[in-house]
Short mmCIF file of C-alpha atoms and ligand atoms in Angstrom, two decimals:
data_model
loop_
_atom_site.label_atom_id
_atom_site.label_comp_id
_atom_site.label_asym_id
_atom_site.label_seq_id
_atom_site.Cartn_x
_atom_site.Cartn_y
_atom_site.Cartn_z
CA UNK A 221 -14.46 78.95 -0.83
CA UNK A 222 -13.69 75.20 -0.75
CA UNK A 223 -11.16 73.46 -3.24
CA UNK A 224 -14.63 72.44 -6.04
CA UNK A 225 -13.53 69.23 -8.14
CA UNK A 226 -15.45 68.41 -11.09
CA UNK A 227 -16.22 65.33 -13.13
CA UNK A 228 -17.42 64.89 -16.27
CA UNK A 229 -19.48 61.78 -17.52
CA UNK A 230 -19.72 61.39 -21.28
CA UNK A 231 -22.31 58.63 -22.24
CA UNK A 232 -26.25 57.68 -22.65
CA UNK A 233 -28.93 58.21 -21.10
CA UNK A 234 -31.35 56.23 -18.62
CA UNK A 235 -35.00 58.00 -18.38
CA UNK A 236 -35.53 56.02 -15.47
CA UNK A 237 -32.57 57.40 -13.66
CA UNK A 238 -30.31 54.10 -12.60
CA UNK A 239 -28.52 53.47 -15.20
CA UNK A 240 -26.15 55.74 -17.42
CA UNK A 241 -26.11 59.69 -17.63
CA UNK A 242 -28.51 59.34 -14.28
CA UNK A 243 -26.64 57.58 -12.88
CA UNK A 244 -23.43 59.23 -12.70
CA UNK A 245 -24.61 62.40 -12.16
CA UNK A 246 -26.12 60.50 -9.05
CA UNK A 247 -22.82 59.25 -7.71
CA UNK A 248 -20.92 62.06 -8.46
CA UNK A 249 -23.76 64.54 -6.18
CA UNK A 250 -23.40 61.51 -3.75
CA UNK A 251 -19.25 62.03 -3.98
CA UNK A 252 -19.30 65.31 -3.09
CA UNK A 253 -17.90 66.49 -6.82
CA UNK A 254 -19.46 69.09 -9.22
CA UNK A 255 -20.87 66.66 -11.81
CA UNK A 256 -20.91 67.42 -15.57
CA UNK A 257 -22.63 65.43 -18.63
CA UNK A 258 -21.81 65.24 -22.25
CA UNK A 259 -24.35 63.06 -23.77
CA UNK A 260 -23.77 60.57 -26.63
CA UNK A 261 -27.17 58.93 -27.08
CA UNK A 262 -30.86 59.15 -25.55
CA UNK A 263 -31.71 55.77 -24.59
CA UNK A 264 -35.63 55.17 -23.97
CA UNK A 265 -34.99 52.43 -21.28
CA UNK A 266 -36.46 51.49 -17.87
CA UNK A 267 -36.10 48.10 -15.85
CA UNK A 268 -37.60 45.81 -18.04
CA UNK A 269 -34.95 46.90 -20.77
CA UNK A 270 -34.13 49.15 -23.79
CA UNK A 271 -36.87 49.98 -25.87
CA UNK A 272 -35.33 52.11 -28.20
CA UNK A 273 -32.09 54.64 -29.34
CA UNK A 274 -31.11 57.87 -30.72
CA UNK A 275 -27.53 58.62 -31.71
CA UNK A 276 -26.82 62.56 -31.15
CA UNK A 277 -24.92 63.44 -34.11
CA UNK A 278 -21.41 63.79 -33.96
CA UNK A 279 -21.02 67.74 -35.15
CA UNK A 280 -23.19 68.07 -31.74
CA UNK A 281 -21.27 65.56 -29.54
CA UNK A 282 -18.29 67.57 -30.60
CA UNK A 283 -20.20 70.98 -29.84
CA UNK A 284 -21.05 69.42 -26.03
CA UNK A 285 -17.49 69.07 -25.78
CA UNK A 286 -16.44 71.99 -26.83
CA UNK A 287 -19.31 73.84 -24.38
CA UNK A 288 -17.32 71.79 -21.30
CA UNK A 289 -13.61 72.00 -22.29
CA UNK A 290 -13.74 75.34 -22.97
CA UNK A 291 -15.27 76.68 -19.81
CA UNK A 292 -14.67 74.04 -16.61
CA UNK A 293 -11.94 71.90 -16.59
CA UNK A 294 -13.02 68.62 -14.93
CA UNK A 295 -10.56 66.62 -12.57
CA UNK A 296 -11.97 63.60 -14.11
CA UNK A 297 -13.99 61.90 -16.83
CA UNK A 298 -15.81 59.10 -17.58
CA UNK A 299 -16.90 57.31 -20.64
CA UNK A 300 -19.81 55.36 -20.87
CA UNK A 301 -21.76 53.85 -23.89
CA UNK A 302 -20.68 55.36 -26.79
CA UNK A 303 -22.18 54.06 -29.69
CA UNK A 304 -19.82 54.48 -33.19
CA UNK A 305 -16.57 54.61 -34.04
CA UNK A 306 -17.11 58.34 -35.12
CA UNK A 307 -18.14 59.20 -31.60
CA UNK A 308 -15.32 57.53 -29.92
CA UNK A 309 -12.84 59.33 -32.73
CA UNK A 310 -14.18 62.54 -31.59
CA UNK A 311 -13.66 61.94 -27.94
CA UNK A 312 -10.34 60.73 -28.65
CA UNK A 313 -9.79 64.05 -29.87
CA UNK A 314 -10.37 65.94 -26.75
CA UNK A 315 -9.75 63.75 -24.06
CA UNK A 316 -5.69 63.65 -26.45
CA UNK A 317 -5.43 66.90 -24.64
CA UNK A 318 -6.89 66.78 -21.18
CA UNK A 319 -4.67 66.15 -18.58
CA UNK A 320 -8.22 64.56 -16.57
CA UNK A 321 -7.92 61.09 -14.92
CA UNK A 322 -9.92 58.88 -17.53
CA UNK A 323 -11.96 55.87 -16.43
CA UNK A 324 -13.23 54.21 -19.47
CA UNK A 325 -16.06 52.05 -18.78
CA UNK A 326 -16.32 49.77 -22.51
CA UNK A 327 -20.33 49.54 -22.24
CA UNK A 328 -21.27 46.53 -24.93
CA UNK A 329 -24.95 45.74 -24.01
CA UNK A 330 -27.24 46.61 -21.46
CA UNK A 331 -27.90 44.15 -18.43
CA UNK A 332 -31.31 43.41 -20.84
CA UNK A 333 -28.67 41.92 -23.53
CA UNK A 334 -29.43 45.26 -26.03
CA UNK A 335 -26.35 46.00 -27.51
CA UNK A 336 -25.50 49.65 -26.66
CA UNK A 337 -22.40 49.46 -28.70
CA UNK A 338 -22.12 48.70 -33.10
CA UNK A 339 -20.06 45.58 -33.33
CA UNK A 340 -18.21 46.59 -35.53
CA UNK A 341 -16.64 49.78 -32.96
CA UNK A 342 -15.01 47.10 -30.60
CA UNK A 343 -11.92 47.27 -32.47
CA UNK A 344 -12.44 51.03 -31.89
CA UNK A 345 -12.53 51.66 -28.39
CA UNK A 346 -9.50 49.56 -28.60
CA UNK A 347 -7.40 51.94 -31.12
CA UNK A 348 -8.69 55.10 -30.16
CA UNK A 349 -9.82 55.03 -26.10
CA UNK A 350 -7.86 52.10 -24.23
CA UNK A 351 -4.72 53.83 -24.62
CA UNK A 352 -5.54 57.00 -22.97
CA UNK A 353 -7.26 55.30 -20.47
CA UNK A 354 -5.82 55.73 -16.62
CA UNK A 355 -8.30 52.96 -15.97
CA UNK A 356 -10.47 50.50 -18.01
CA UNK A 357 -13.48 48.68 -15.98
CA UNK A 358 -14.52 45.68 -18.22
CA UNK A 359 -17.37 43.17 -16.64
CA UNK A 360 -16.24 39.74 -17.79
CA UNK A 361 -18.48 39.77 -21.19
CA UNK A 362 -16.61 43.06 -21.91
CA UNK A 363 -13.01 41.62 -21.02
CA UNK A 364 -13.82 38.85 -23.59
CA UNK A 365 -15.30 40.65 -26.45
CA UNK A 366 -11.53 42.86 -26.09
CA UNK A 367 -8.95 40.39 -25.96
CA UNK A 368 -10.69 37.62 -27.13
CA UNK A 369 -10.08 35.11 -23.93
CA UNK A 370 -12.26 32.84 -22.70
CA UNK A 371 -12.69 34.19 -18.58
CA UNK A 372 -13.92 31.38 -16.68
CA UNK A 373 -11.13 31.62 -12.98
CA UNK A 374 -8.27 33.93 -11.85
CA UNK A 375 -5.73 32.58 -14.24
CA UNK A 376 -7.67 33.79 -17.37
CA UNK A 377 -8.72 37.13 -15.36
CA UNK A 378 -5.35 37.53 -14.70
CA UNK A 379 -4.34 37.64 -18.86
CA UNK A 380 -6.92 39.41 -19.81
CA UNK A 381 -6.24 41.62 -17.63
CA UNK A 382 -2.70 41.93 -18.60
CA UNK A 383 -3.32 42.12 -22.54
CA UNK A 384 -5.31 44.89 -21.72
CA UNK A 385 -2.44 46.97 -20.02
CA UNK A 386 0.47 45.69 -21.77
CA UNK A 387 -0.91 45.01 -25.65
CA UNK A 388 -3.71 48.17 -25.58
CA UNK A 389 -2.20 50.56 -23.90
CA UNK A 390 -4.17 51.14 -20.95
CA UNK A 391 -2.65 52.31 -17.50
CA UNK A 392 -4.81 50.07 -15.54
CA UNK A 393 -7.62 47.38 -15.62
CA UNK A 394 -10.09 46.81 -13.20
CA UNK A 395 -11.97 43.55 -14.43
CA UNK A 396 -15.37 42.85 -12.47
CA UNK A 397 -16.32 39.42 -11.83
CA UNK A 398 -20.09 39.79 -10.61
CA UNK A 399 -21.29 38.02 -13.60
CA UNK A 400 -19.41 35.13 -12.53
CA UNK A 401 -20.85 32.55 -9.83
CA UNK A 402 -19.99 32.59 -6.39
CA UNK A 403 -20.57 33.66 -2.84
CA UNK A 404 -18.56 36.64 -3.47
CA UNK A 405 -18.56 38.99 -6.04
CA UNK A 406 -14.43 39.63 -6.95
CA UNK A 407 -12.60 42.47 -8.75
CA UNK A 408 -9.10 42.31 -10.14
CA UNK A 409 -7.29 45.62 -10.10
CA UNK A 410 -4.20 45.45 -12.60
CA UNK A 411 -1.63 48.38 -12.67
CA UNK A 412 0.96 47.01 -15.36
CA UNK A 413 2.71 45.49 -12.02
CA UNK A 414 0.72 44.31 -9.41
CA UNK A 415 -3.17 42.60 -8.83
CA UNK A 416 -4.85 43.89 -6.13
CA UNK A 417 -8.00 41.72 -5.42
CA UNK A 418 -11.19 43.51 -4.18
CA UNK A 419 -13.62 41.30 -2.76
CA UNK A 420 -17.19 41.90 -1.66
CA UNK A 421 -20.13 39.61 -0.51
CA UNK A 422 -22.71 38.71 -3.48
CA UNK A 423 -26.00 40.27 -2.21
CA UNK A 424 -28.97 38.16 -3.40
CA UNK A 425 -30.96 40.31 -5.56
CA UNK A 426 -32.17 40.95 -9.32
CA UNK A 427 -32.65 44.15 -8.47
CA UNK A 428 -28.90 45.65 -10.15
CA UNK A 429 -29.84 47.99 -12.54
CA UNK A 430 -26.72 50.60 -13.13
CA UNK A 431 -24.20 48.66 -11.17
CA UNK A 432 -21.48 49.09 -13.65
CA UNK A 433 -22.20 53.29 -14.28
CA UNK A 434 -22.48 53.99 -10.65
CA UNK A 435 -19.41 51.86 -9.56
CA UNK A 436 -17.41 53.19 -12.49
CA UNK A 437 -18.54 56.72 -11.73
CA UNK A 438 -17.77 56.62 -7.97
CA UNK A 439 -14.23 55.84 -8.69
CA UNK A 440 -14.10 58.74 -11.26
CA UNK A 441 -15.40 60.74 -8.26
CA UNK A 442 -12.64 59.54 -6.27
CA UNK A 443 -9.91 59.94 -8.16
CA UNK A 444 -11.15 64.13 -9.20
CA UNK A 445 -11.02 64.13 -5.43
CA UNK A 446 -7.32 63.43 -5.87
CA UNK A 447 -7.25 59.85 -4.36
CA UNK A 448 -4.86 57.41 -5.40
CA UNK A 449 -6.51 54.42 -7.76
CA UNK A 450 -6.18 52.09 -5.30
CA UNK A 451 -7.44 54.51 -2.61
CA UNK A 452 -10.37 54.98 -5.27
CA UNK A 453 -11.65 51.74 -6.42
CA UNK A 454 -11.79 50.61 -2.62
CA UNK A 455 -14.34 53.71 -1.85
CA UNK A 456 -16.01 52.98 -5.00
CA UNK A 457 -16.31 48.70 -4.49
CA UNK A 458 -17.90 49.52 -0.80
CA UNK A 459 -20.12 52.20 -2.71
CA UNK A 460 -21.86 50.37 -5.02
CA UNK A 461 -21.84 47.11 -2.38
CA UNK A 462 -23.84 48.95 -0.41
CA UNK A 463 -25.63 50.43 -3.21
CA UNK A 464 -26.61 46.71 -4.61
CA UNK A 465 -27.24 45.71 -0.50
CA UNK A 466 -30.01 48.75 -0.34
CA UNK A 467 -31.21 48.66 -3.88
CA UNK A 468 -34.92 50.10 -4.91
CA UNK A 469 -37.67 47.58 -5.52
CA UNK A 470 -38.87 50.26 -8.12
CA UNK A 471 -40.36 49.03 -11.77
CA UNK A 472 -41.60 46.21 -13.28
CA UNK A 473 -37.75 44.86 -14.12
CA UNK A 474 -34.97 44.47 -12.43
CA UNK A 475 -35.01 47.73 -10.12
CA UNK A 476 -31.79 49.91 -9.24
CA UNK A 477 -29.36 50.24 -7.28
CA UNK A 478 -29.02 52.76 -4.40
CA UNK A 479 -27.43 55.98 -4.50
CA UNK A 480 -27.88 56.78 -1.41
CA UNK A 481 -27.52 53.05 -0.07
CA UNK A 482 -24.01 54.24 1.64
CA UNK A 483 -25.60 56.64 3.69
CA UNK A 484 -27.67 53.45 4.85
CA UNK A 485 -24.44 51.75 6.00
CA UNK A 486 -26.09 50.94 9.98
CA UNK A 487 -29.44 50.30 8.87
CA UNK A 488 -30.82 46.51 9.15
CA UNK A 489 -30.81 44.45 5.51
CA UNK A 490 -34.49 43.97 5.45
CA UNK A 491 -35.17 40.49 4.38
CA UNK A 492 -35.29 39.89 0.26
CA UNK A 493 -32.78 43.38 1.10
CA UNK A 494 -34.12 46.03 -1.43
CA UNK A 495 -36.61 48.69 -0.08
CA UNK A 496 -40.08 49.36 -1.41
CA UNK A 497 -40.48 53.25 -2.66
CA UNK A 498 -43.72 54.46 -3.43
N1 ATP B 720 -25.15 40.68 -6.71
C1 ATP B 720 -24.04 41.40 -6.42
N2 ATP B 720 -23.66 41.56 -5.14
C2 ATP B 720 -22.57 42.29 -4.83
N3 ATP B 720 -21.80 42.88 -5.75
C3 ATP B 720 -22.13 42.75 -7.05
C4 ATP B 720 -23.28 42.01 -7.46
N4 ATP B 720 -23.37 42.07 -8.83
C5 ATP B 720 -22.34 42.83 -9.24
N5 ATP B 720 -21.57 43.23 -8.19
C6 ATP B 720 -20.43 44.11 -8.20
O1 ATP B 720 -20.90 45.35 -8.74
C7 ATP B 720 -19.85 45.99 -9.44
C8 ATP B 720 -20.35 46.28 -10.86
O2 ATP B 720 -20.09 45.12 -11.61
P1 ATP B 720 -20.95 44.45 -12.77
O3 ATP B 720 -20.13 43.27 -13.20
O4 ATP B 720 -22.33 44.21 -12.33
O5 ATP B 720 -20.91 45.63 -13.80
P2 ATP B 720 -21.53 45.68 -15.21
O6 ATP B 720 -21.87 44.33 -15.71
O7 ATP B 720 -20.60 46.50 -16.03
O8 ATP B 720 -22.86 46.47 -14.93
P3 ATP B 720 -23.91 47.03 -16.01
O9 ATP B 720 -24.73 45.88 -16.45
O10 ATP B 720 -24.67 48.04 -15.20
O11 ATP B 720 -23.10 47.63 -17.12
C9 ATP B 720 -18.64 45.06 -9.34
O12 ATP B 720 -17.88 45.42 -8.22
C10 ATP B 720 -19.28 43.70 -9.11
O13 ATP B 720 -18.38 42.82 -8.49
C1 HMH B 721 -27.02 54.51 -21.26
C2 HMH B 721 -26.62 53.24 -20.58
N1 HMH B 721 -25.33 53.03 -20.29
C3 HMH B 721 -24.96 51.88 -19.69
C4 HMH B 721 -25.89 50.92 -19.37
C5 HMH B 721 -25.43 49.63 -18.74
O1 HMH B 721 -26.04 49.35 -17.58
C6 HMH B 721 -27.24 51.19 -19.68
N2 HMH B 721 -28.22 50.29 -19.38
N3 HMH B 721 -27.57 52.35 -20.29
#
């Protein structure tokens, strides 16, 4: 019997399957790891955008939890969107007393602009999640709405990044430029010491729907798999490259990215990149 590693995904929900929940569960089958899901929301979304959103209630968020924890121990979890500061208090809780890698992704709004998250929980996942974080993956909107810094070039990456690690309590920061202009699309990796740059060609496309959940969930893969971070957010960067380079011309929105796109590695980019599914 091989050595099974398990990951656990705690977040929303995409119907349409690129985005959230989906998603993960996607990248972790794609990882090779047992994946597990504790859902926070149901999310009626597609690739045009969110069209509308119902909170689970916390006694039953708690009661998902309690269905995993006590039964399979995963290797490593991730959070997603988690709505209220009551939800994030209750995953506190558990996550207090797992010895799992955790990968907090802060989800604010969807790539639509719907805000996934209340406004008033940013000071939340701040308090109660950052600090038990082994890694925090912020986009640049994200990175601002924590510390309050204008990101516009490395410099104010760079202390972001470090209030996040130093002032909040996280192990490590991986802030994601590919919201910000260029040829390339850049990551910073912080671990309280060193950057680490990871650095990836921009592919021209709308069609990124789920970028953030599947790269965030690839490195959670990586790291139940026992990798080290930097070992992990390498695999997981050329994962969800090559999941953006082979992404789905599906929908009537922006269309999603490729789960399987790493499998694709030797295949020709067509031209305009993405592949037509019927
Ligand atoms: N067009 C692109 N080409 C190549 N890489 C990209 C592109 N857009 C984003 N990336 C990369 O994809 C990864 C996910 O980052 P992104 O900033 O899109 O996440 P996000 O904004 O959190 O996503 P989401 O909107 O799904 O929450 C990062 O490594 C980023 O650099
Ligand atoms: C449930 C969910 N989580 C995250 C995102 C961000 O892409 C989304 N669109 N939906």
């Amino acid at each position: 019997m091989p050595d099974v590693r398990s990951a656990l995904t705690i977040a929303g929900t995409d119907p349409s399957g690129g985005a959230g929940i989906q998603a993960d569960l996607k990248t972790f089958q794609e990882r090779e790891v047992y994946g597990m899901s504790v859902i926070t929301s149901l999310v009626a979304q597609n690739t045009t955008g969110v069209q509308a959103i119902h909170h689970v209630p916390v006694t039953f968020l708690e009661q998902q939890l309690e269905s995993i924890f006590s039964d399979i121990i995963p290797a490593a979890v991730k959070t997603g969107m988690i709505a209220s500061e009551e939800m994030m208090q209750c995953i506190a809780a558990v996550l207090h007393k797992s010895k799992a890698a955790y990968i907090m992704d802060p989800v604010m709004y969807a790539k639509s602009g719907h805000a996934l998250m209340g406004e008033d929980s940013r000071d939340a996942l701040k308090s109660h999640l950052v600090p038990l974080a082994t890694l925090v993956t912020p986009n640049v909107p994200e990175a601002e709405e924590l510390t309050g810094i204008r990101i516009d070039d490395e410099s104010s990456i760079k202390t972001a990044a470090k209030r996040i690690v130093r002032e909040y309590g996280a192990k490590a920061v991986l802030l994601k430029g590919g919201h910000m202009e260029g040829a390339f699309a850049a990551d910073w990796l912080y671990d309280g010491e060193n950057f680490t740059s990871f650095t990836a060609e921009r592919v021209q496309t709308k069609h990124t729907h789920g970028t953030g959940c599947t790269y965030s969930a690839a490195i959670t893969a990586e790291l139940a798999k026992g990798r080290s971070l930097q070992q992990a957010v390498k695999v997981g960067k050329e994962f969800v490259t090559d999941a953006i380079r082979y992404s789905l011309q599906l929908g009537k929105g922006n269309g999603p990215t490729n789960h399987w796109g790493y499998r694709l590695k030797s295949v020709p980019v067509q031209e305009e990149q993405h592949h037509e599914v019927y």
